[in-house]
XYZ file of C-alpha atoms in Angstrom:
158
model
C 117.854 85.734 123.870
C 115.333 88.356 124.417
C 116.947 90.647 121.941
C 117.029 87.902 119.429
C 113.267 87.252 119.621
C 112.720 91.162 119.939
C 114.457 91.445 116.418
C 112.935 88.178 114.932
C 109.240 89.387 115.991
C 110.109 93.306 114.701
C 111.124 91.464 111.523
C 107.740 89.453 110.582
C 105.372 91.822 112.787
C 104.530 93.944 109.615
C 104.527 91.433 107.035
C 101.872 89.307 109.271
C 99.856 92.643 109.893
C 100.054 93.300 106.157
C 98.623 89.538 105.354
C 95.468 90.314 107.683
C 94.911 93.752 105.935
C 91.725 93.622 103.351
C 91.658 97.193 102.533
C 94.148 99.743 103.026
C 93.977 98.993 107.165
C 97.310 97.846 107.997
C 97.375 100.792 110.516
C 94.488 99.209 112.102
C 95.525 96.135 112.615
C 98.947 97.126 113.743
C 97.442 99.306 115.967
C 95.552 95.987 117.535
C 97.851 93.898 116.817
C 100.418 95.746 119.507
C 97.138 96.659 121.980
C 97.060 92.806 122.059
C 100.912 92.255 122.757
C 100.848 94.847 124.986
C 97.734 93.223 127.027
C 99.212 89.877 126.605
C 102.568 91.072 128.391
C 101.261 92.496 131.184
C 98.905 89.944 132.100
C 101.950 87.616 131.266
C 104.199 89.791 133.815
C 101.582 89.201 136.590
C 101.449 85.782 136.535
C 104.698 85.801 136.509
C 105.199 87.858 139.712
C 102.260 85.840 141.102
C 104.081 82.206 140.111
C 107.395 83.420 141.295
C 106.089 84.641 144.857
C 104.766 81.222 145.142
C 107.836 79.279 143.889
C 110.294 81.409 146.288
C 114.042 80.465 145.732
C 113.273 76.848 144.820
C 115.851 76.654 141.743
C 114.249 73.740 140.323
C 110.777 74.353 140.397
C 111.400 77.654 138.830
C 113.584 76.300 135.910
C 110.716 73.611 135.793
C 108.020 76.378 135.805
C 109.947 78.373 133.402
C 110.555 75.463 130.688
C 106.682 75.223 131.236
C 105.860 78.464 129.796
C 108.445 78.769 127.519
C 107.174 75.469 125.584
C 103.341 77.018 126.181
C 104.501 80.209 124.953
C 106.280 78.763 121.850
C 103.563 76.142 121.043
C 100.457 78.700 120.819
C 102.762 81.111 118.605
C 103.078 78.187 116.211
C 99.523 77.533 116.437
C 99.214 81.013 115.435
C 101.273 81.463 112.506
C 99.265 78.485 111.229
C 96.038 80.565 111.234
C 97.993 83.630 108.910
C 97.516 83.088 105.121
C 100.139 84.676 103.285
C 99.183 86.328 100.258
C 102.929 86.133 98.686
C 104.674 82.615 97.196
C 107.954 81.889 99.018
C 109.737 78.690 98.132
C 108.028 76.319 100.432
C 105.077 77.442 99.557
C 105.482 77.561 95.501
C 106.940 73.978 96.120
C 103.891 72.460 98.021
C 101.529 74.601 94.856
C 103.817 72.978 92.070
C 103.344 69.565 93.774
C 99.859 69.750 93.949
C 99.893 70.978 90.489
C 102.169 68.225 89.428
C 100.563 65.432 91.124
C 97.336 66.838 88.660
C 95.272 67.788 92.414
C 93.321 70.002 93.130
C 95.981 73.589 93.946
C 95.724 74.729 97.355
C 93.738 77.503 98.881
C 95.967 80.310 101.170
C 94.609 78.550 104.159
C 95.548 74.826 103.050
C 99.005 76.045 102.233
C 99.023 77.408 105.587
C 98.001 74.717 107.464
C 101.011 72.242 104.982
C 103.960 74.396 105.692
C 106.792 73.900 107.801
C 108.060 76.340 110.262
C 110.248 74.128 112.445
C 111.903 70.393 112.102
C 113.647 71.762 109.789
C 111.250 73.603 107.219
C 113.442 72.810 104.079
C 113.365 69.343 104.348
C 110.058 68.616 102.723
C 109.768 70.901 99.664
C 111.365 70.437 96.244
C 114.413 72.428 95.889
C 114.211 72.414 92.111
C 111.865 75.319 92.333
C 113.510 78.523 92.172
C 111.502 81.815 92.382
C 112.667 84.097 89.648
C 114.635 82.229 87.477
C 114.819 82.605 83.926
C 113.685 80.018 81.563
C 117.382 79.496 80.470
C 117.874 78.674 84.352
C 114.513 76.375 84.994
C 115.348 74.148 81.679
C 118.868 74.429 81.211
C 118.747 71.730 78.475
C 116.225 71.904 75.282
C 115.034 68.281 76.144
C 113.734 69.688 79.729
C 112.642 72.630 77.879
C 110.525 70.115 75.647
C 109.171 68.097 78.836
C 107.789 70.852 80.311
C 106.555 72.272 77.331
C 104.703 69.090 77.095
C 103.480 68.470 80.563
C 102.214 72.252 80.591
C 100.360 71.705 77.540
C 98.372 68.470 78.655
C 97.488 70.144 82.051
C 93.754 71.296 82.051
């Protein structure tokens, strides 16, 4: 489990850390970014050792104290990928801009897309799945009378 969430975090480490850049500082705030983690571990490992001293060889306290931290653990990193605005458009998010858009409201800023997407229960449940990134037009209208209703519907929008 450990290696899973070692490969998971590897994967979307940078791609945060890029997100929080303004200008050419990535290696700054990587740099931080794992000072942090590595702060956060060890105080983390302390606790632990401290907790566990008191618990003893109490199986179910432990597994009770464990759960405990594990949902505490998981909760604040969801709380924290809420406060990371993504500069790039991934499907969820180009779905919850095209509905605004649709709907003729005001689009989204970064942060309000942020704070309207989905990481878990399941995350694909509440965007359109019409909207494919990087489709031809041959793909998004496959018929001329789409073709013509979108035509349209772009050309009233303001």
């Amino acid at each position: 489990m450990k290696g899973v969430a070692g490969m998971t975090g590897t994967a979307t480490r940078h791609a945060i850390y890029k997100s929080l850049a303004l200008r050419d500082n990535q290696g700054d705030i990587a740099t931080k970014g794992e000072s942090q983690g590595v702060t956060c571990k060890m105080i983390g490992l302390g606790l632990g050792i401290g907790v566990s001293t008191m618990i003893g060889q109490k199986y179910a306290v432990l597994l009770a104290a464990y759960s405990s931290f594990a949902v505490v653990h998981l909760l604040g990193n969801w709380q924290s990928m809420k406060c990371v605005q993504f500069s790039t458009i991934n499907r969820q998010r180009g779905s919850i801009v095209m509905d605004s858009f649709m709907a003729n409201e005001p689009i989204p800023t970064p942060y309000d897309v942020s704070h309207m997407e989905r990481v878990v229960f399941p995350p694909w449940k509440k965007f359109n799945h019409h909207v494919v990134l990087g489709s031809s037009i041959s793909q998004a209208t496959p018929t001329t009378k789409i073709l013509n209703e979108a035509t349209d519907a772009f050309a009233k929008s303001p």
